Amino acid sequence: MWLSPQDRQGYRPHVTIQNKVMPDEAQQLYNQLVSEWKPFNGFGEGLMLWHYQNGPWSLVREFSFMQNESELNISAPIRK
């Protein structure tokens, strides 16, 4: 297999809007997305916040929307 170590990690679907750009370019995209955004319905079990450190990524915090393994509660408190 010819994948880099970063790409050989397990499947974790995610959304990247933009990275590795200057702040003014990020602001331009933000302004465009805000003006064009169309709300939609979706489902999520939680959120993992990562910090890019010029190469490696480090996990900052996990936000779970689950009260337990079988129940989804969108208003559940954020857990560290």
PDB file of N, CA and C in Angstrom:
ATOM      1  N   MET A   1       0.846  -1.175   0.000  1.00  0.00           N
ATOM      2  CA  MET A   1       0.000   0.000   0.000  1.00  0.00           C
ATOM      3  C   MET A   1       0.892   1.239   0.000  1.00  0.00           C
ATOM      4  N   TRP A   2       0.551   2.219  -0.793  1.00  0.00           N
ATOM      5  CA  TRP A   2       1.387   3.405  -0.948  1.00  0.00           C
ATOM      6  C   TRP A   2       0.800   4.631  -0.258  1.00  0.00           C
ATOM      7  N   LEU A   3       0.158   4.443   0.870  1.00  0.00           N
ATOM      8  CA  LEU A   3      -0.415   5.567   1.602  1.00  0.00           C
ATOM      9  C   LEU A   3       0.567   6.076   2.652  1.00  0.00           C
ATOM     10  N   SER A   4       0.503   7.358   2.909  1.00  0.00           N
ATOM     11  CA  SER A   4       1.340   7.926   3.969  1.00  0.00           C
ATOM     12  C   SER A   4       0.816   7.446   5.319  1.00  0.00           C
ATOM     13  N   PRO A   5       1.638   7.507   6.375  1.00  0.00           N
ATOM     14  CA  PRO A   5       1.157   7.104   7.703  1.00  0.00           C
ATOM     15  C   PRO A   5      -0.126   7.841   8.103  1.00  0.00           C
ATOM     16  N   GLN A   6      -0.215   9.117   7.765  1.00  0.00           N
ATOM     17  CA  GLN A   6      -1.417   9.889   8.101  1.00  0.00           C
ATOM     18  C   GLN A   6      -2.641   9.317   7.391  1.00  0.00           C
ATOM     19  N   ASP A   7      -2.473   8.885   6.133  1.00  0.00           N
ATOM     20  CA  ASP A   7      -3.595   8.369   5.358  1.00  0.00           C
ATOM     21  C   ASP A   7      -3.910   6.908   5.656  1.00  0.00           C
ATOM     22  N   ARG A   8      -3.042   6.203   6.369  1.00  0.00           N
ATOM     23  CA  ARG A   8      -3.277   4.804   6.711  1.00  0.00           C
ATOM     24  C   ARG A   8      -4.126   4.650   7.965  1.00  0.00           C
ATOM     25  N   GLN A   9      -4.421   5.728   8.649  1.00  0.00           N
ATOM     26  CA  GLN A   9      -5.220   5.638   9.866  1.00  0.00           C
ATOM     27  C   GLN A   9      -6.643   5.234   9.520  1.00  0.00           C
ATOM     28  N   GLY A  10      -7.379   4.784  10.522  1.00  0.00           N
ATOM     29  CA  GLY A  10      -8.742   4.313  10.312  1.00  0.00           C
ATOM     30  C   GLY A  10      -9.648   5.348   9.675  1.00  0.00           C
ATOM     31  N   TYR A  11     -10.748   4.874   9.110  1.00  0.00           N
ATOM     32  CA  TYR A  11     -11.706   5.742   8.435  1.00  0.00           C
ATOM     33  C   TYR A  11     -12.454   6.576   9.461  1.00  0.00           C
ATOM     34  N   ARG A  12     -12.354   7.866   9.333  1.00  0.00           N
ATOM     35  CA  ARG A  12     -13.078   8.809  10.184  1.00  0.00           C
ATOM     36  C   ARG A  12     -13.618   9.906   9.277  1.00  0.00           C
ATOM     37  N   PRO A  13     -14.875   9.770   8.863  1.00  0.00           N
ATOM     38  CA  PRO A  13     -15.419  10.784   7.959  1.00  0.00           C
ATOM     39  C   PRO A  13     -15.363  12.160   8.610  1.00  0.00           C
ATOM     40  N   HIS A  14     -15.066  13.154   7.822  1.00  0.00           N
ATOM     41  CA  HIS A  14     -14.938  14.506   8.357  1.00  0.00           C
ATOM     42  C   HIS A  14     -15.184  15.524   7.252  1.00  0.00           C
ATOM     43  N   VAL A  15     -15.299  16.749   7.657  1.00  0.00           N
ATOM     44  CA  VAL A  15     -15.484  17.846   6.712  1.00  0.00           C
ATOM     45  C   VAL A  15     -14.373  18.856   6.939  1.00  0.00           C
ATOM     46  N   THR A  16     -13.633  19.169   5.895  1.00  0.00           N
ATOM     47  CA  THR A  16     -12.642  20.241   5.942  1.00  0.00           C
ATOM     48  C   THR A  16     -13.128  21.319   4.993  1.00  0.00           C
ATOM     49  N   ILE A  17     -13.358  22.501   5.523  1.00  0.00           N
ATOM     50  CA  ILE A  17     -13.813  23.601   4.683  1.00  0.00           C
ATOM     51  C   ILE A  17     -12.625  24.235   3.976  1.00  0.00           C
ATOM     52  N   GLN A  18     -11.559  24.465   4.711  1.00  0.00           N
ATOM     53  CA  GLN A  18     -10.388  25.134   4.139  1.00  0.00           C
ATOM     54  C   GLN A  18      -9.237  24.973   5.127  1.00  0.00           C
ATOM     55  N   ASN A  19      -8.012  24.888   4.625  1.00  0.00           N
ATOM     56  CA  ASN A  19      -6.857  24.934   5.522  1.00  0.00           C
ATOM     57  C   ASN A  19      -5.640  25.462   4.775  1.00  0.00           C
ATOM     58  N   LYS A  20      -4.647  25.831   5.545  1.00  0.00           N
ATOM     59  CA  LYS A  20      -3.374  26.329   5.013  1.00  0.00           C
ATOM     60  C   LYS A  20      -3.550  27.566   4.134  1.00  0.00           C
ATOM     61  N   VAL A  21      -4.357  28.516   4.609  1.00  0.00           N
ATOM     62  CA  VAL A  21      -4.532  29.780   3.890  1.00  0.00           C
ATOM     63  C   VAL A  21      -4.285  30.940   4.851  1.00  0.00           C
ATOM     64  N   MET A  22      -4.044  32.098   4.288  1.00  0.00           N
ATOM     65  CA  MET A  22      -3.840  33.303   5.086  1.00  0.00           C
ATOM     66  C   MET A  22      -5.192  33.774   5.641  1.00  0.00           C
ATOM     67  N   PRO A  23      -5.165  34.516   6.765  1.00  0.00           N
ATOM     68  CA  PRO A  23      -6.416  34.968   7.385  1.00  0.00           C
ATOM     69  C   PRO A  23      -7.348  35.739   6.448  1.00  0.00           C
ATOM     70  N   ASP A  24      -6.808  36.569   5.568  1.00  0.00           N
ATOM     71  CA  ASP A  24      -7.686  37.332   4.675  1.00  0.00           C
ATOM     72  C   ASP A  24      -8.408  36.417   3.686  1.00  0.00           C
ATOM     73  N   GLU A  25      -7.736  35.376   3.230  1.00  0.00           N
ATOM     74  CA  GLU A  25      -8.379  34.415   2.327  1.00  0.00           C
ATOM     75  C   GLU A  25      -9.454  33.619   3.068  1.00  0.00           C
ATOM     76  N   ALA A  26      -9.175  33.246   4.316  1.00  0.00           N
ATOM     77  CA  ALA A  26     -10.171  32.547   5.128  1.00  0.00           C
ATOM     78  C   ALA A  26     -11.395  33.431   5.349  1.00  0.00           C
ATOM     79  N   GLN A  27     -11.178  34.702   5.603  1.00  0.00           N
ATOM     80  CA  GLN A  27     -12.292  35.632   5.811  1.00  0.00           C
ATOM     81  C   GLN A  27     -13.137  35.765   4.550  1.00  0.00           C
ATOM     82  N   GLN A  28     -12.497  35.795   3.389  1.00  0.00           N
ATOM     83  CA  GLN A  28     -13.236  35.882   2.124  1.00  0.00           C
ATOM     84  C   GLN A  28     -14.143  34.669   1.936  1.00  0.00           C
ATOM     85  N   LEU A  29     -13.603  33.479   2.212  1.00  0.00           N
ATOM     86  CA  LEU A  29     -14.416  32.277   2.069  1.00  0.00           C
ATOM     87  C   LEU A  29     -15.548  32.282   3.088  1.00  0.00           C
ATOM     88  N   TYR A  30     -15.254  32.682   4.318  1.00  0.00           N
ATOM     89  CA  TYR A  30     -16.294  32.755   5.339  1.00  0.00           C
ATOM     90  C   TYR A  30     -17.435  33.666   4.874  1.00  0.00           C
ATOM     91  N   ASN A  31     -17.098  34.844   4.372  1.00  0.00           N
ATOM     92  CA  ASN A  31     -18.119  35.783   3.898  1.00  0.00           C
ATOM     93  C   ASN A  31     -18.956  35.176   2.776  1.00  0.00           C
ATOM     94  N   GLN A  32     -18.309  34.455   1.877  1.00  0.00           N
ATOM     95  CA  GLN A  32     -19.022  33.805   0.778  1.00  0.00           C
ATOM     96  C   GLN A  32     -19.955  32.723   1.311  1.00  0.00           C
ATOM     97  N   LEU A  33     -19.448  31.881   2.221  1.00  0.00           N
ATOM     98  CA  LEU A  33     -20.268  30.794   2.755  1.00  0.00           C
ATOM     99  C   LEU A  33     -21.465  31.322   3.533  1.00  0.00           C
ATOM    100  N   VAL A  34     -21.269  32.378   4.305  1.00  0.00           N
ATOM    101  CA  VAL A  34     -22.371  32.958   5.073  1.00  0.00           C
ATOM    102  C   VAL A  34     -23.475  33.447   4.136  1.00  0.00           C
ATOM    103  N   SER A  35     -23.095  34.049   3.030  1.00  0.00           N
ATOM    104  CA  SER A  35     -24.101  34.591   2.110  1.00  0.00           C
ATOM    105  C   SER A  35     -24.806  33.503   1.300  1.00  0.00           C
ATOM    106  N   GLU A  36     -24.176  32.338   1.127  1.00  0.00           N
ATOM    107  CA  GLU A  36     -24.743  31.280   0.289  1.00  0.00           C
ATOM    108  C   GLU A  36     -25.292  30.093   1.076  1.00  0.00           C
ATOM    109  N   TRP A  37     -25.112  30.077   2.395  1.00  0.00           N
ATOM    110  CA  TRP A  37     -25.440  28.904   3.211  1.00  0.00           C
ATOM    111  C   TRP A  37     -26.918  28.554   3.135  1.00  0.00           C
ATOM    112  N   LYS A  38     -27.208  27.277   2.932  1.00  0.00           N
ATOM    113  CA  LYS A  38     -28.568  26.751   2.944  1.00  0.00           C
ATOM    114  C   LYS A  38     -28.642  25.715   4.067  1.00  0.00           C
ATOM    115  N   PRO A  39     -29.501  25.937   5.072  1.00  0.00           N
ATOM    116  CA  PRO A  39     -29.618  24.976   6.176  1.00  0.00           C
ATOM    117  C   PRO A  39     -30.050  23.598   5.668  1.00  0.00           C
ATOM    118  N   PHE A  40     -29.661  22.561   6.381  1.00  0.00           N
ATOM    119  CA  PHE A  40     -30.048  21.199   6.038  1.00  0.00           C
ATOM    120  C   PHE A  40     -30.107  20.374   7.311  1.00  0.00           C
ATOM    121  N   ASN A  41     -30.795  19.252   7.248  1.00  0.00           N
ATOM    122  CA  ASN A  41     -30.881  18.335   8.378  1.00  0.00           C
ATOM    123  C   ASN A  41     -29.773  17.309   8.279  1.00  0.00           C
ATOM    124  N   GLY A  42     -29.300  16.865   9.424  1.00  0.00           N
ATOM    125  CA  GLY A  42     -28.263  15.851   9.456  1.00  0.00           C
ATOM    126  C   GLY A  42     -28.274  15.138  10.796  1.00  0.00           C
ATOM    127  N   PHE A  43     -27.340  14.243  10.983  1.00  0.00           N
ATOM    128  CA  PHE A  43     -27.244  13.459  12.206  1.00  0.00           C
ATOM    129  C   PHE A  43     -25.785  13.366  12.604  1.00  0.00           C
ATOM    130  N   GLY A  44     -25.511  13.574  13.855  1.00  0.00           N
ATOM    131  CA  GLY A  44     -24.144  13.437  14.347  1.00  0.00           C
ATOM    132  C   GLY A  44     -24.137  12.904  15.760  1.00  0.00           C
ATOM    133  N   GLU A  45     -23.142  12.096  16.079  1.00  0.00           N
ATOM    134  CA  GLU A  45     -23.007  11.548  17.421  1.00  0.00           C
ATOM    135  C   GLU A  45     -22.123  12.410  18.294  1.00  0.00           C
ATOM    136  N   GLY A  46     -21.327  13.269  17.682  1.00  0.00           N
ATOM    137  CA  GLY A  46     -20.439  14.113  18.455  1.00  0.00           C
ATOM    138  C   GLY A  46     -19.502  14.869  17.541  1.00  0.00           C
ATOM    139  N   LEU A  47     -18.565  15.544  18.169  1.00  0.00           N
ATOM    140  CA  LEU A  47     -17.611  16.363  17.441  1.00  0.00           C
ATOM    141  C   LEU A  47     -16.238  16.183  18.070  1.00  0.00           C
ATOM    142  N   MET A  48     -15.232  16.028  17.254  1.00  0.00           N
ATOM    143  CA  MET A  48     -13.850  15.987  17.729  1.00  0.00           C
ATOM    144  C   MET A  48     -13.148  17.222  17.188  1.00  0.00           C
ATOM    145  N   LEU A  49     -12.628  18.044  18.080  1.00  0.00           N
ATOM    146  CA  LEU A  49     -11.940  19.269  17.699  1.00  0.00           C
ATOM    147  C   LEU A  49     -10.441  18.996  17.670  1.00  0.00           C
ATOM    148  N   TRP A  50      -9.820  19.243  16.519  1.00  0.00           N
ATOM    149  CA  TRP A  50      -8.396  18.984  16.327  1.00  0.00           C
ATOM    150  C   TRP A  50      -7.654  20.281  16.061  1.00  0.00           C
ATOM    151  N   HIS A  51      -6.386  20.306  16.427  1.00  0.00           N
ATOM    152  CA  HIS A  51      -5.524  21.465  16.183  1.00  0.00           C
ATOM    153  C   HIS A  51      -4.383  21.020  15.279  1.00  0.00           C
ATOM    154  N   TYR A  52      -4.209  21.707  14.171  1.00  0.00           N
ATOM    155  CA  TYR A  52      -3.128  21.398  13.232  1.00  0.00           C
ATOM    156  C   TYR A  52      -1.867  22.101  13.693  1.00  0.00           C
ATOM    157  N   GLN A  53      -0.784  21.353  13.845  1.00  0.00           N
ATOM    158  CA  GLN A  53       0.470  21.904  14.359  1.00  0.00           C
ATOM    159  C   GLN A  53       1.583  21.803  13.324  1.00  0.00           C
ATOM    160  N   ASN A  54       1.329  22.359  12.144  1.00  0.00           N
ATOM    161  CA  ASN A  54       2.318  22.360  11.060  1.00  0.00           C
ATOM    162  C   ASN A  54       2.862  20.975  10.748  1.00  0.00           C
ATOM    163  N   GLY A  55       2.016  20.016  10.686  1.00  0.00           N
ATOM    164  CA  GLY A  55       2.403  18.643  10.381  1.00  0.00           C
ATOM    165  C   GLY A  55       1.477  17.690  11.101  1.00  0.00           C
ATOM    166  N   PRO A  56       1.729  17.445  12.385  1.00  0.00           N
ATOM    167  CA  PRO A  56       0.824  16.548  13.108  1.00  0.00           C
ATOM    168  C   PRO A  56      -0.446  17.274  13.563  1.00  0.00           C
ATOM    169  N   TRP A  57      -1.470  16.501  13.813  1.00  0.00           N
ATOM    170  CA  TRP A  57      -2.714  17.012  14.385  1.00  0.00           C
ATOM    171  C   TRP A  57      -2.785  16.542  15.827  1.00  0.00           C
ATOM    172  N   SER A  58      -3.311  17.364  16.713  1.00  0.00           N
ATOM    173  CA  SER A  58      -3.501  16.937  18.099  1.00  0.00           C
ATOM    174  C   SER A  58      -4.962  17.153  18.486  1.00  0.00           C
ATOM    175  N   LEU A  59      -5.506  16.169  19.175  1.00  0.00           N
ATOM    176  CA  LEU A  59      -6.888  16.242  19.619  1.00  0.00           C
ATOM    177  C   LEU A  59      -6.992  17.253  20.752  1.00  0.00           C
ATOM    178  N   VAL A  60      -7.869  18.230  20.598  1.00  0.00           N
ATOM    179  CA  VAL A  60      -8.068  19.258  21.618  1.00  0.00           C
ATOM    180  C   VAL A  60      -9.153  18.822  22.590  1.00  0.00           C
ATOM    181  N   ARG A  61     -10.299  18.385  22.044  1.00  0.00           N
ATOM    182  CA  ARG A  61     -11.416  18.028  22.908  1.00  0.00           C
ATOM    183  C   ARG A  61     -12.460  17.257  22.112  1.00  0.00           C
ATOM    184  N   GLU A  62     -13.157  16.352  22.802  1.00  0.00           N
ATOM    185  CA  GLU A  62     -14.273  15.627  22.200  1.00  0.00           C
ATOM    186  C   GLU A  62     -15.574  16.137  22.799  1.00  0.00           C
ATOM    187  N   PHE A  63     -16.558  16.358  21.942  1.00  0.00           N
ATOM    188  CA  PHE A  63     -17.876  16.801  22.369  1.00  0.00           C
ATOM    189  C   PHE A  63     -18.865  15.699  21.987  1.00  0.00           C
ATOM    190  N   SER A  64     -19.401  14.994  22.956  1.00  0.00           N
ATOM    191  CA  SER A  64     -20.334  13.902  22.687  1.00  0.00           C
ATOM    192  C   SER A  64     -21.766  14.403  22.778  1.00  0.00           C
ATOM    193  N   PHE A  65     -22.587  13.978  21.824  1.00  0.00           N
ATOM    194  CA  PHE A  65     -24.008  14.296  21.860  1.00  0.00           C
ATOM    195  C   PHE A  65     -24.801  13.138  22.461  1.00  0.00           C
ATOM    196  N   MET A  66     -24.114  12.080  22.880  1.00  0.00           N
ATOM    197  CA  MET A  66     -24.767  10.874  23.377  1.00  0.00           C
ATOM    198  C   MET A  66     -24.860  10.908  24.897  1.00  0.00           C
ATOM    199  N   GLN A  67     -26.045  10.522  25.432  1.00  0.00           N
ATOM    200  CA  GLN A  67     -26.172  10.338  26.872  1.00  0.00           C
ATOM    201  C   GLN A  67     -25.646   8.957  27.245  1.00  0.00           C
ATOM    202  N   ASN A  68     -25.907   7.980  26.398  1.00  0.00           N
ATOM    203  CA  ASN A  68     -25.354   6.638  26.562  1.00  0.00           C
ATOM    204  C   ASN A  68     -25.199   6.037  25.173  1.00  0.00           C
ATOM    205  N   GLU A  69     -24.791   4.793  25.107  1.00  0.00           N
ATOM    206  CA  GLU A  69     -24.468   4.178  23.816  1.00  0.00           C
ATOM    207  C   GLU A  69     -25.655   4.107  22.856  1.00  0.00           C
ATOM    208  N   SER A  70     -26.889   4.036  23.379  1.00  0.00           N
ATOM    209  CA  SER A  70     -28.028   3.807  22.492  1.00  0.00           C
ATOM    210  C   SER A  70     -28.952   5.007  22.344  1.00  0.00           C
ATOM    211  N   GLU A  71     -28.607   6.129  22.946  1.00  0.00           N
ATOM    212  CA  GLU A  71     -29.527   7.267  22.933  1.00  0.00           C
ATOM    213  C   GLU A  71     -28.837   8.535  22.469  1.00  0.00           C
ATOM    214  N   LEU A  72     -29.457   9.216  21.540  1.00  0.00           N
ATOM    215  CA  LEU A  72     -28.953  10.491  21.055  1.00  0.00           C
ATOM    216  C   LEU A  72     -29.757  11.607  21.705  1.00  0.00           C
ATOM    217  N   ASN A  73     -29.063  12.573  22.292  1.00  0.00           N
ATOM    218  CA  ASN A  73     -29.724  13.732  22.893  1.00  0.00           C
ATOM    219  C   ASN A  73     -28.971  14.970  22.453  1.00  0.00           C
ATOM    220  N   ILE A  74     -29.565  15.735  21.563  1.00  0.00           N
ATOM    221  CA  ILE A  74     -28.889  16.908  21.021  1.00  0.00           C
ATOM    222  C   ILE A  74     -28.610  17.938  22.102  1.00  0.00           C
ATOM    223  N   SER A  75     -29.406  17.944  23.168  1.00  0.00           N
ATOM    224  CA  SER A  75     -29.201  18.924  24.230  1.00  0.00           C
ATOM    225  C   SER A  75     -28.300  18.399  25.344  1.00  0.00           C
ATOM    226  N   ALA A  76     -27.664  17.251  25.129  1.00  0.00           N
ATOM    227  CA  ALA A  76     -26.802  16.674  26.168  1.00  0.00           C
ATOM    228  C   ALA A  76     -25.660  17.620  26.497  1.00  0.00           C
ATOM    229  N   PRO A  77     -25.253  17.657  27.769  1.00  0.00           N
ATOM    230  CA  PRO A  77     -24.135  18.533  28.133  1.00  0.00           C
ATOM    231  C   PRO A  77     -22.842  18.088  27.459  1.00  0.00           C
ATOM    232  N   ILE A  78     -21.975  19.028  27.224  1.00  0.00           N
ATOM    233  CA  ILE A  78     -20.677  18.743  26.617  1.00  0.00           C
ATOM    234  C   ILE A  78     -19.811  18.020  27.635  1.00  0.00           C
ATOM    235  N   ARG A  79     -19.176  16.946  27.210  1.00  0.00           N
ATOM    236  CA  ARG A  79     -18.291  16.175  28.089  1.00  0.00           C
ATOM    237  C   ARG A  79     -16.859  16.367  27.655  1.00  0.00           C
ATOM    238  N   LYS A  80     -15.956  16.446  28.613  1.00  0.00           N
ATOM    239  CA  LYS A  80     -14.527  16.555  28.297  1.00  0.00           C
ATOM    240  C   LYS A  80     -13.954  15.197  28.023  1.00  0.00           C
TER     241      LYS A  80
END
